Each structure stands twice: as structure tokens, then as C-alpha cells.
Amino acid sequence: MNDFAVNRQTFDDVMVPVFSPAPFVPVRAAGSRVWDSEGREYIDFTGGIAVTALGHTHPELVRVLREQGETLWHVSNAYTNQPVLRLASRLEALTFAERAFFANSGAEANEAALKLARRAALERHGPEKIEIVSFSQSFHGRTLFTVSVGGQPKYAEGFGPVPAGIVHLPYNDIEAARGAIGTKTCAVIVEPIQGEGGVIPADPAFLRTLREACDTHGALLIFDEVQTGVGRTGHLYAYMDTGVTPDILTTAKALGNGFPIGAMLTTKAIAAHFKVGVHGTTYGGNPLGAAIADKVIELVSEPALLDGVKRRGAALTARLDAIGKRFGLFKEIRGKGLLIGAELVAAFEGQAKDFANAAARHGVMLLIAGPNVLRFAPSLIIDDADLEEGLARLEKAIEETVAAAADASAR
Ligand SMILES: *Cc1c(COP(=O)(O)O)cnc(C)c1O
């Protein structure tokens, strides 16, 4: 038996209060269904914030976890291991990349990317070329460097002094990018779709401008694909559908389907600026995480799976559009594949969380992206029946919330 009886209240008693978790406690899951400690069942439209791309307890991944767990978990980076070499080989066969560095999270992958960009600029151009260009509303993680580079000032406030040499520009503003990227710029970091910032896709012409400006000024273009990567948009990586190839790509979240692993991918020439000892990690590239990620990439890179993401994304968008029209609820539905944001009309401004809470009461786990956007990031292989059932429950939750708001304003 367990030594401690725990429930949601225990969180407030024992945890550092940086999160405000839902009132229920998930205890078990399979595919796109999750059960809480009271036995209530939920359809998961969150995928653990775009993490469990292959759903929960995927049999192939459980098998790899078990087999590798009974074989070799950890040997430190004083030794290499077969799973990490297979994973790097697979990622490099499928992308522009020629070299990989493994970490344990998205923030750490970005930290490596930003440090590498600074080091490469120093060695290639000298000590003046330090500026990192980033965009408003962007999110790159929670280390001090990544909150400083991220475009949401609230995450960096109160932690100063923050690293210097970081410039924030408006996202999708071609003129601003042309004007600001120059001889001092060492790197530009951009999400092909801003996830946390509200599910805002980059304009392809904007990404092309960034590529051109980086080439003109010898700066490195970093794509943060921590959220958009690993099949989420219907492509293995979102860059593949933009006509723009980055110099460095970061990936995490779905890479391990929930087992913590992140990676920084780059070219051989750029990787050469990280020499033995200049960067490192204890757990990064451990055989257990690498074996799981290798299986994830093998499964997600299947063309049939990626086609399924596009098909499900189109179906989800069409149903959301119909629901939105019925209640006059959505100003815009946007995104790509199965990363979809539905922005509330002005009448419901600031109420995204109310809709997510109502969805939970009706048995649907739903994300928000800021106060005005409902965010959908379900499993890439969610069953049609689960998708339909989840949408039916969500529609009821929306009906109830809209009616409650109408009652409140009539009173
Ligand atoms: C989630 C996210 C991160 C941070 O990843 P962690 O694993 O939480 O450190 C970085 N960039 C983007 C785009 C993300 O969505």
C-alpha cells in the first residue's frame, strides 16, 4: 500500500505553488481517454500540452520503455550508447540536420541553441555580434536565458538582472524584421506557429524575410519547434511546409511522448563551434529516453500518420467552426494540423478559462493559450469516435457556459 493518502488538496500542502492544477487528479489513461481518482472519465484534447502525440500508454512505446528499462537506463556522457546514436541517425535522415545534441526539455534545447549561436558568432565574427532577435508573445522555456529571450515579459519580471543583448520585435512584421536584423545580430529565434502566445501561425513571407536577413548578416536562424514539431502540424517538423530551412531546430514535448527529452538539431559546420567540454548535461541522451524517442519518431514520420493528422485537423476545424457559428463564439479558428486555436469573440473576452473549466465538468480536457484562445492539441492518432464524443461533450459545455453568461447579463 501507499504510505500517504493524497488528493488535490495535498498539492497545496506539499508543492511549491507555481501551478494551479485542475480540481481532479488523473490516475490512469489509455489512448485519448483519461480517468481521475474518482473514476470519472475524460476525453483528452490537450495531449499533455502537445506532448502525448501518440496518446497515452501506446503499446509500442510501453514495450520499448520496458525492454530498454530492463537493458540499460543510464551510463553518463562519458560513454555513448546505441539508442542515442540510432535516434540521432533517424532524426538526421529525416531532416536538414547533420548533428544532434540531446537535453531533457524544450528550455534546455533552446538554451543549447542560444549558447551555440553566441559561440558561433564569437568565433566567426568577433565579440560584437551578440544580439539575439526574438518576437513578442513568443515562448521559449523557463530558464533565465529562455524567459529573457521569450516575448512575454511577465515570465522574466522579478528575476533580473537578465542576460543582455536581446531584442524583441513584433511577430509577422516583415518591415520591423528587415530594419532590426543587422551586423550585430547573432541569431533570430522564432516559432513557426506561436503556441503559448495564442496559436498564431507565422506568415510564410515573414519566415522567408528572416531567412534572407540572417543570410545577409551572417546570423543563425533558430526554429523553436518544441510545440510544432514531431508531426503536430501534419509534417514531421513545421519548417518542412514553410519553404524555409533553419540553421538550428529545437524539439522536445512530443519527442518522448511524455518521457522527458529534448534535442537541438543543426548542421555539421555550426555544430563544430561546440567543442568538447563547452556544453553538457547529465541526463541528456540517456538510453531510456533515446530509445523511446526513436520509436516515437519512427511511428510519427509514417506518411499515413501525417496524412491522418491533416485529415483529423480539418475535421476538428470544421466541427469547431459549426459550434462557433451556432453560439456566435469564435472570432477566428487558426493553426495547422492538430495544433488549433479558437479565439473568442469580444463578448467573451478573457473567458477562455471558464470554457476550459466547463469542458472539464463535461468530461473534456482542454487547453487555453492566453485568456482568449481555446487550444486543441489532441493525440495525433485520436480515434474518430473519441474526437466526435469529445466535441459533443464540449458543445454541451459551451452551451451551458454561454447560457450562464446570458443569464448573468440579463440579471
Ligand atoms: C513548451 C515550450 C517550450 C519549453 O519546453 P519545456 O520542456 O517546458 O522546457 C519552449 N518552446 C516552445 C515553443 C514551447 O511550446
Short mmCIF file of C-alpha atoms and ligand atoms in Angstrom, two decimals:
data_model
loop_
_atom_site.label_atom_id
_atom_site.label_comp_id
_atom_site.label_asym_id
_atom_site.label_seq_id
_atom_site.Cartn_x
_atom_site.Cartn_y
_atom_site.Cartn_z
CA MET A 1 0.00 0.00 0.00
CA ASN A 2 0.97 3.62 -0.42
CA ASP A 3 2.36 5.33 2.66
CA PHE A 4 0.45 8.57 2.07
CA ALA A 5 -3.18 9.20 1.25
CA VAL A 6 -3.15 12.04 -1.29
CA ASN A 7 -5.70 14.16 -3.12
CA ARG A 8 -5.88 17.53 -4.88
CA GLN A 9 -5.70 19.35 -1.51
CA THR A 10 -2.34 17.70 -0.84
CA PHE A 11 -0.92 19.75 -3.72
CA ASP A 12 -1.46 22.98 -1.79
CA ASP A 13 0.15 21.44 1.28
CA VAL A 14 3.29 19.94 -0.22
CA MET A 15 4.08 21.62 -3.56
CA VAL A 16 5.80 24.89 -4.46
CA PRO A 17 2.78 26.86 -5.67
CA VAL A 18 3.84 27.71 -9.24
CA PHE A 19 0.96 25.73 -10.74
CA SER A 20 -2.77 25.78 -10.15
CA PRO A 21 -3.83 22.28 -11.25
CA ALA A 22 -7.42 21.28 -12.05
CA PRO A 23 -9.64 20.09 -9.19
CA PHE A 24 -9.42 16.45 -10.32
CA VAL A 25 -6.38 14.17 -10.24
CA PRO A 26 -5.74 11.93 -13.27
CA VAL A 27 -4.61 8.45 -12.28
CA ARG A 28 -4.80 6.32 -15.43
CA ALA A 29 -5.09 6.73 -19.18
CA ALA A 30 -5.28 4.86 -22.46
CA GLY A 31 -5.24 6.38 -25.94
CA SER A 32 -7.21 9.63 -25.71
CA ARG A 33 -9.15 8.72 -22.55
CA VAL A 34 -8.07 9.65 -19.02
CA TRP A 35 -9.60 8.59 -15.69
CA ASP A 36 -9.36 10.54 -12.43
CA SER A 37 -9.10 9.30 -8.84
CA GLU A 38 -12.91 9.33 -8.55
CA GLY A 39 -13.27 7.10 -11.61
CA ARG A 40 -14.56 9.89 -13.87
CA GLU A 41 -13.52 9.63 -17.50
CA TYR A 42 -12.27 12.44 -19.75
CA ILE A 43 -11.50 12.80 -23.44
CA ASP A 44 -8.04 14.35 -23.72
CA PHE A 45 -7.88 17.27 -26.18
CA THR A 46 -4.66 18.58 -24.55
CA GLY A 47 -2.23 15.76 -25.27
CA GLY A 48 -0.40 16.98 -22.17
CA ILE A 49 0.25 20.33 -23.94
CA ALA A 50 1.16 18.79 -27.30
CA VAL A 51 3.28 16.08 -25.66
CA THR A 52 1.45 12.76 -25.87
CA ALA A 53 1.28 12.79 -29.66
CA LEU A 54 0.72 9.05 -29.79
CA GLY A 55 -1.82 9.09 -26.99
CA HIS A 56 -1.44 7.59 -23.54
CA THR A 57 0.17 4.21 -22.83
CA HIS A 58 0.79 3.48 -26.51
CA PRO A 59 1.56 -0.27 -26.59
CA GLU A 60 4.67 0.08 -28.78
CA LEU A 61 6.12 2.78 -26.52
CA VAL A 62 5.30 0.84 -23.36
CA ARG A 63 7.11 -2.13 -24.90
CA VAL A 64 10.22 -0.05 -25.69
CA LEU A 65 10.14 1.50 -22.20
CA ARG A 66 10.00 -1.94 -20.64
CA GLU A 67 12.63 -3.54 -22.87
CA GLN A 68 15.12 -0.69 -22.61
CA GLY A 69 14.33 -0.37 -18.89
CA GLU A 70 15.39 -3.96 -18.44
CA THR A 71 18.50 -3.45 -20.59
CA LEU A 72 20.25 -0.12 -19.88
CA TRP A 73 18.89 3.15 -18.43
CA HIS A 74 21.88 5.33 -17.94
CA VAL A 75 25.63 5.37 -18.48
CA SER A 76 26.55 9.11 -18.40
CA ASN A 77 28.02 11.03 -21.30
CA ALA A 78 31.47 9.64 -20.57
CA TYR A 79 30.14 6.79 -22.74
CA THR A 80 27.87 6.85 -25.73
CA ASN A 81 25.02 4.38 -26.21
CA GLN A 82 23.28 2.66 -29.08
CA PRO A 83 19.75 4.14 -28.68
CA VAL A 84 21.01 7.74 -28.82
CA LEU A 85 23.10 7.02 -31.92
CA ARG A 86 20.10 5.41 -33.61
CA LEU A 87 17.86 8.36 -32.65
CA ALA A 88 20.33 10.94 -33.96
CA SER A 89 20.76 8.96 -37.18
CA ARG A 90 17.00 8.75 -37.66
CA LEU A 91 16.40 12.46 -37.00
CA GLU A 92 19.23 13.40 -39.36
CA ALA A 93 17.95 11.09 -42.10
CA LEU A 94 14.55 12.79 -41.89
CA THR A 95 15.54 16.48 -41.53
CA PHE A 96 18.07 19.08 -42.70
CA ALA A 97 20.21 18.30 -39.66
CA GLU A 98 23.65 16.66 -39.62
CA ARG A 99 24.37 16.85 -35.88
CA ALA A 100 22.25 16.46 -32.71
CA PHE A 101 22.58 17.43 -29.06
CA PHE A 102 20.15 15.89 -26.58
CA ALA A 103 18.75 17.54 -23.47
CA ASN A 104 15.79 16.88 -21.16
CA SER A 105 13.34 19.64 -22.05
CA GLY A 106 12.44 22.32 -24.53
CA ALA A 107 14.01 25.07 -22.45
CA GLU A 108 17.28 23.16 -22.30
CA ALA A 109 17.25 22.54 -26.05
CA ASN A 110 16.75 26.29 -26.58
CA GLU A 111 19.42 27.13 -24.02
CA ALA A 112 21.84 24.98 -26.03
CA ALA A 113 20.74 26.62 -29.30
CA LEU A 114 21.20 30.16 -27.95
CA LYS A 115 24.58 29.36 -26.41
CA LEU A 116 25.72 27.72 -29.65
CA ALA A 117 24.61 30.75 -31.67
CA ARG A 118 26.55 33.10 -29.39
CA ARG A 119 29.64 30.88 -29.55
CA ALA A 120 29.47 30.52 -33.33
CA ALA A 121 29.10 34.30 -33.79
CA LEU A 122 32.06 34.95 -31.48
CA GLU A 123 34.31 32.55 -33.35
CA ARG A 124 33.18 33.56 -36.84
CA HIS A 125 32.69 37.31 -36.44
CA GLY A 126 34.08 38.52 -33.12
CA PRO A 127 32.77 39.81 -29.77
CA GLU A 128 30.40 42.49 -31.13
CA LYS A 129 27.97 40.06 -32.74
CA ILE A 130 25.88 39.12 -29.73
CA GLU A 131 22.34 40.28 -30.42
CA ILE A 132 19.51 37.75 -30.28
CA VAL A 133 16.32 38.73 -32.08
CA SER A 134 13.08 37.29 -30.77
CA PHE A 135 9.37 38.11 -31.08
CA SER A 136 6.60 39.45 -28.89
CA GLN A 137 4.37 36.77 -27.33
CA SER A 138 6.92 34.05 -28.10
CA PHE A 139 7.64 31.33 -25.57
CA HIS A 140 10.96 29.50 -25.34
CA GLY A 141 11.00 28.00 -21.85
CA ARG A 142 11.58 28.96 -18.22
CA THR A 143 15.33 29.13 -17.65
CA LEU A 144 16.61 32.67 -17.08
CA PHE A 145 18.06 32.88 -20.62
CA THR A 146 14.90 31.48 -22.26
CA VAL A 147 12.47 33.69 -20.32
CA SER A 148 14.64 36.66 -21.26
CA VAL A 149 14.56 35.69 -24.93
CA GLY A 150 10.84 34.82 -24.78
CA GLY A 151 8.43 37.60 -25.69
CA GLN A 152 6.22 37.51 -22.59
CA PRO A 153 7.80 39.98 -20.15
CA LYS A 154 5.77 38.69 -17.19
CA TYR A 155 7.85 35.49 -17.15
CA ALA A 156 11.14 37.39 -16.77
CA GLU A 157 9.94 40.08 -14.36
CA GLY A 158 11.42 39.88 -10.90
CA PHE A 159 14.36 37.69 -11.88
CA GLY A 160 16.80 40.35 -13.02
CA PRO A 161 19.42 41.15 -13.96
CA VAL A 162 18.54 39.27 -17.13
CA PRO A 163 21.06 38.43 -19.89
CA ALA A 164 21.79 41.38 -22.17
CA GLY A 165 21.72 41.67 -25.96
CA ILE A 166 18.16 40.53 -26.60
CA VAL A 167 15.79 42.41 -28.92
CA HIS A 168 12.04 41.79 -29.23
CA LEU A 169 10.16 42.61 -32.43
CA PRO A 170 6.50 42.27 -33.40
CA TYR A 171 5.75 38.81 -34.83
CA ASN A 172 4.90 38.63 -38.54
CA ASP A 173 6.16 42.21 -39.08
CA ILE A 174 8.38 41.99 -42.15
CA GLU A 175 9.48 45.64 -42.12
CA ALA A 176 10.43 45.55 -38.43
CA ALA A 177 12.50 42.40 -39.03
CA ARG A 178 14.28 43.91 -42.04
CA GLY A 179 15.06 47.01 -40.03
CA ALA A 180 16.32 45.30 -36.88
CA ILE A 181 18.34 42.32 -38.14
CA GLY A 182 21.84 43.61 -38.84
CA THR A 183 25.58 43.20 -38.36
CA LYS A 184 25.25 42.79 -34.58
CA THR A 185 22.62 40.06 -34.86
CA CYS A 186 23.97 36.64 -33.96
CA ALA A 187 20.67 34.74 -34.09
CA VAL A 188 16.95 35.04 -34.75
CA ILE A 189 14.72 32.62 -32.83
CA VAL A 190 11.15 32.04 -33.96
CA GLU A 191 8.28 29.60 -33.50
CA PRO A 192 6.76 28.62 -36.88
CA ILE A 193 3.43 28.77 -35.02
CA GLN A 194 3.40 30.62 -31.71
CA GLY A 195 1.88 28.07 -29.36
CA GLU A 196 1.66 29.57 -25.87
CA GLY A 197 1.28 33.01 -27.45
CA GLY A 198 -2.17 32.16 -28.85
CA VAL A 199 -1.67 29.64 -31.69
CA ILE A 200 -0.53 32.25 -34.22
CA PRO A 201 0.97 30.89 -37.46
CA ALA A 202 3.93 32.68 -39.00
CA ASP A 203 3.29 34.23 -42.37
CA PRO A 204 5.49 32.31 -44.88
CA ALA A 205 6.75 35.62 -46.31
CA PHE A 206 7.79 36.65 -42.80
CA LEU A 207 9.84 33.46 -42.37
CA ARG A 208 11.43 34.00 -45.80
CA THR A 209 12.37 37.52 -44.75
CA LEU A 210 14.01 36.19 -41.59
CA ARG A 211 15.96 33.65 -43.66
CA GLU A 212 17.15 36.32 -46.10
CA ALA A 213 18.10 38.78 -43.38
CA CYS A 214 20.02 36.11 -41.47
CA ASP A 215 21.89 35.12 -44.65
CA THR A 216 22.71 38.73 -45.46
CA HIS A 217 24.10 39.43 -42.00
CA GLY A 218 25.67 36.08 -41.10
CA ALA A 219 23.16 35.39 -38.32
CA LEU A 220 21.77 31.96 -37.46
CA LEU A 221 18.07 31.22 -37.83
CA ILE A 222 16.71 29.11 -34.98
CA PHE A 223 13.29 27.47 -35.29
CA ASP A 224 11.80 26.62 -31.91
CA GLU A 225 9.73 23.58 -32.86
CA VAL A 226 9.25 22.39 -29.30
CA GLN A 227 5.48 22.62 -29.77
CA THR A 228 5.09 22.45 -33.57
CA GLY A 229 7.46 19.50 -34.10
CA VAL A 230 7.02 15.73 -34.20
CA GLY A 231 4.06 15.63 -36.56
CA ARG A 232 1.85 18.20 -34.82
CA THR A 233 1.20 20.23 -37.98
CA GLY A 234 0.84 17.23 -40.29
CA HIS A 235 4.53 17.45 -41.22
CA LEU A 236 7.31 15.85 -39.18
CA TYR A 237 8.56 19.38 -38.50
CA ALA A 238 6.66 22.53 -39.36
CA TYR A 239 9.61 24.07 -41.24
CA MET A 240 9.13 21.42 -43.92
CA ASP A 241 5.98 23.16 -45.09
CA THR A 242 7.30 26.72 -44.99
CA GLY A 243 9.93 26.71 -47.74
CA VAL A 244 12.44 27.92 -45.14
CA THR A 245 15.14 25.77 -43.57
CA PRO A 246 16.57 26.90 -40.25
CA ASP A 247 20.20 26.59 -39.14
CA ILE A 248 19.22 25.21 -35.76
CA LEU A 249 15.98 23.48 -34.77
CA THR A 250 14.87 22.66 -31.26
CA THR A 251 12.42 19.88 -30.47
CA ALA A 252 11.07 18.41 -27.23
CA LYS A 253 7.47 17.99 -25.96
CA ALA A 254 6.17 15.15 -28.20
CA LEU A 255 9.67 13.83 -28.89
CA GLY A 256 9.41 11.45 -25.94
CA ASN A 257 5.59 11.30 -25.89
CA GLY A 258 5.87 12.31 -22.23
CA PHE A 259 9.24 10.83 -21.37
CA PRO A 260 11.40 13.94 -20.82
CA ILE A 261 13.74 14.50 -23.76
CA GLY A 262 14.66 17.46 -25.93
CA ALA A 263 17.04 17.94 -28.81
CA MET A 264 18.90 20.63 -30.68
CA LEU A 265 19.48 19.78 -34.34
CA THR A 266 21.92 21.63 -36.56
CA THR A 267 24.46 21.37 -39.37
CA LYS A 268 27.94 19.91 -39.12
CA ALA A 269 29.60 23.30 -39.69
CA ILE A 270 27.63 25.06 -36.94
CA ALA A 271 27.97 22.14 -34.52
CA ALA A 272 31.75 22.46 -34.86
CA HIS A 273 31.58 25.61 -32.70
CA PHE A 274 30.65 23.47 -29.69
CA LYS A 275 33.86 21.68 -28.75
CA VAL A 276 34.44 19.04 -26.09
CA GLY A 277 33.52 20.43 -22.69
CA VAL A 278 31.88 23.72 -23.74
CA HIS A 279 28.33 22.48 -23.06
CA GLY A 280 26.83 19.42 -21.42
CA THR A 281 24.15 17.66 -19.40
CA THR A 282 23.96 14.66 -17.09
CA TYR A 283 20.80 13.00 -18.40
CA GLY A 284 20.70 14.30 -21.98
CA GLY A 285 20.73 11.46 -24.50
CA ASN A 286 20.29 8.71 -21.93
CA PRO A 287 19.48 5.32 -23.48
CA LEU A 288 15.99 5.05 -21.99
CA GLY A 289 14.75 8.41 -23.28
CA ALA A 290 16.54 7.95 -26.60
CA ALA A 291 15.02 4.51 -27.21
CA ILE A 292 11.52 5.87 -26.59
CA ALA A 293 12.08 8.95 -28.78
CA ASP A 294 13.48 6.78 -31.56
CA LYS A 295 10.26 4.76 -31.57
CA VAL A 296 8.17 7.96 -31.45
CA ILE A 297 9.95 9.38 -34.50
CA GLU A 298 9.72 6.05 -36.33
CA LEU A 299 5.94 5.97 -35.80
CA VAL A 300 5.19 9.67 -36.31
CA SER A 301 7.23 10.00 -39.51
CA GLU A 302 5.00 7.44 -41.27
CA PRO A 303 3.29 9.26 -44.19
CA ALA A 304 -0.05 7.65 -43.32
CA LEU A 305 0.14 9.03 -39.78
CA LEU A 306 0.98 12.52 -41.02
CA ASP A 307 -1.89 12.38 -43.54
CA GLY A 308 -4.15 11.36 -40.66
CA VAL A 309 -3.11 14.49 -38.74
CA LYS A 310 -4.17 16.68 -41.67
CA ARG A 311 -7.47 14.82 -42.01
CA ARG A 312 -8.27 14.99 -38.28
CA GLY A 313 -7.20 18.64 -38.15
CA ALA A 314 -9.59 19.51 -40.99
CA ALA A 315 -12.45 17.58 -39.31
CA LEU A 316 -11.81 19.23 -35.94
CA THR A 317 -11.65 22.69 -37.50
CA ALA A 318 -14.91 22.13 -39.42
CA ARG A 319 -16.74 20.99 -36.26
CA LEU A 320 -15.35 23.90 -34.25
CA ASP A 321 -16.45 26.25 -36.98
CA ALA A 322 -20.00 24.86 -36.78
CA ILE A 323 -20.05 25.09 -32.97
CA GLY A 324 -18.68 28.62 -33.13
CA LYS A 325 -21.37 29.67 -35.63
CA ARG A 326 -24.14 28.14 -33.51
CA PHE A 327 -23.20 30.24 -30.48
CA GLY A 328 -21.52 33.23 -32.19
CA LEU A 329 -18.48 32.30 -30.15
CA PHE A 330 -15.30 32.37 -32.24
CA LYS A 331 -13.66 35.31 -33.92
CA GLU A 332 -11.12 33.08 -35.66
CA ILE A 333 -10.10 29.43 -35.81
CA ARG A 334 -6.46 29.04 -36.81
CA GLY A 335 -3.42 26.81 -36.67
CA LYS A 336 -2.30 23.79 -38.63
CA GLY A 337 -2.82 20.05 -38.39
CA LEU A 338 -3.74 19.27 -34.80
CA LEU A 339 -2.50 22.49 -33.24
CA ILE A 340 -5.63 24.60 -33.39
CA GLY A 341 -6.59 27.82 -31.63
CA ALA A 342 -10.14 29.13 -31.44
CA GLU A 343 -10.19 32.80 -30.46
CA LEU A 344 -13.26 34.02 -28.57
CA VAL A 345 -15.27 36.99 -29.86
CA ALA A 346 -15.11 40.24 -27.88
CA ALA A 347 -18.33 39.40 -25.98
CA PHE A 348 -16.48 36.52 -24.29
CA GLU A 349 -13.16 38.29 -23.87
CA GLY A 350 -11.00 36.85 -21.09
CA GLN A 351 -13.24 33.81 -20.57
CA ALA A 352 -11.20 31.01 -22.19
CA LYS A 353 -10.52 29.51 -18.76
CA ASP A 354 -14.27 29.42 -17.97
CA PHE A 355 -14.87 27.37 -21.11
CA ALA A 356 -11.97 25.02 -20.26
CA ASN A 357 -13.35 24.55 -16.72
CA ALA A 358 -16.83 23.84 -18.09
CA ALA A 359 -15.31 21.36 -20.55
CA ALA A 360 -13.65 19.51 -17.65
CA ARG A 361 -17.00 19.27 -15.84
CA HIS A 362 -18.41 17.69 -19.00
CA GLY A 363 -15.51 15.25 -19.33
CA VAL A 364 -13.15 17.01 -21.75
CA MET A 365 -9.59 18.10 -21.03
CA LEU A 366 -8.94 21.34 -22.91
CA LEU A 367 -6.09 23.86 -23.03
CA ILE A 368 -6.10 27.58 -23.36
CA ALA A 369 -3.46 29.81 -24.98
CA GLY A 370 -3.82 33.11 -23.18
CA PRO A 371 -7.13 34.48 -21.86
CA ASN A 372 -8.99 34.49 -25.20
CA VAL A 373 -8.00 31.33 -27.04
CA LEU A 374 -9.14 27.73 -26.64
CA ARG A 375 -6.27 25.48 -27.72
CA PHE A 376 -6.62 21.98 -29.14
CA ALA A 377 -3.59 19.66 -29.22
CA PRO A 378 -5.03 16.14 -29.03
CA SER A 379 -3.21 12.92 -29.80
CA LEU A 380 -2.21 12.76 -33.46
CA ILE A 381 -3.91 9.36 -33.66
CA ILE A 382 -7.06 10.17 -31.68
CA ASP A 383 -9.89 7.82 -32.72
CA ASP A 384 -12.63 9.44 -34.79
CA ALA A 385 -15.14 8.24 -32.17
CA ASP A 386 -13.17 9.90 -29.32
CA LEU A 387 -12.84 13.11 -31.30
CA GLU A 388 -16.58 13.16 -32.01
CA GLU A 389 -17.53 12.27 -28.41
CA GLY A 390 -15.17 14.95 -27.06
CA LEU A 391 -16.67 17.56 -29.38
CA ALA A 392 -20.21 16.57 -28.39
CA ARG A 393 -19.28 17.00 -24.72
CA LEU A 394 -17.53 20.27 -25.47
CA GLU A 395 -20.57 21.58 -27.32
CA LYS A 396 -22.71 20.90 -24.22
CA ALA A 397 -20.14 22.65 -22.02
CA ILE A 398 -20.16 25.64 -24.36
CA GLU A 399 -23.97 25.73 -24.44
CA GLU A 400 -24.05 25.79 -20.64
CA THR A 401 -21.35 28.47 -20.35
CA VAL A 402 -22.94 30.71 -22.97
CA ALA A 403 -26.36 30.35 -21.29
CA ALA A 404 -24.86 31.19 -17.88
CA ALA A 405 -23.21 34.30 -19.34
CA ALA A 406 -26.54 35.36 -20.91
CA ASP A 407 -28.32 34.84 -17.55
CA ALA A 408 -25.71 36.90 -15.74
CA SER A 409 -26.03 39.80 -18.16
CA ALA A 410 -29.87 39.69 -18.07
CA ARG A 411 -29.85 39.98 -14.29
C1 LIG B 1 6.76 24.20 -24.13
C2 LIG B 1 7.67 25.04 -24.95
C3 LIG B 1 9.00 25.29 -24.54
C4 LIG B 1 9.54 24.85 -23.22
O1 LIG B 1 9.64 23.46 -23.12
P1 LIG B 1 9.91 22.82 -21.66
O2 LIG B 1 10.05 21.36 -21.96
O3 LIG B 1 8.75 23.17 -20.81
O4 LIG B 1 11.16 23.41 -21.14
C5 LIG B 1 9.81 26.00 -25.40
N1 LIG B 1 9.35 26.46 -26.58
C6 LIG B 1 8.10 26.24 -27.00
C7 LIG B 1 7.65 26.75 -28.33
C8 LIG B 1 7.20 25.54 -26.19
O5 LIG B 1 5.93 25.36 -26.59
#
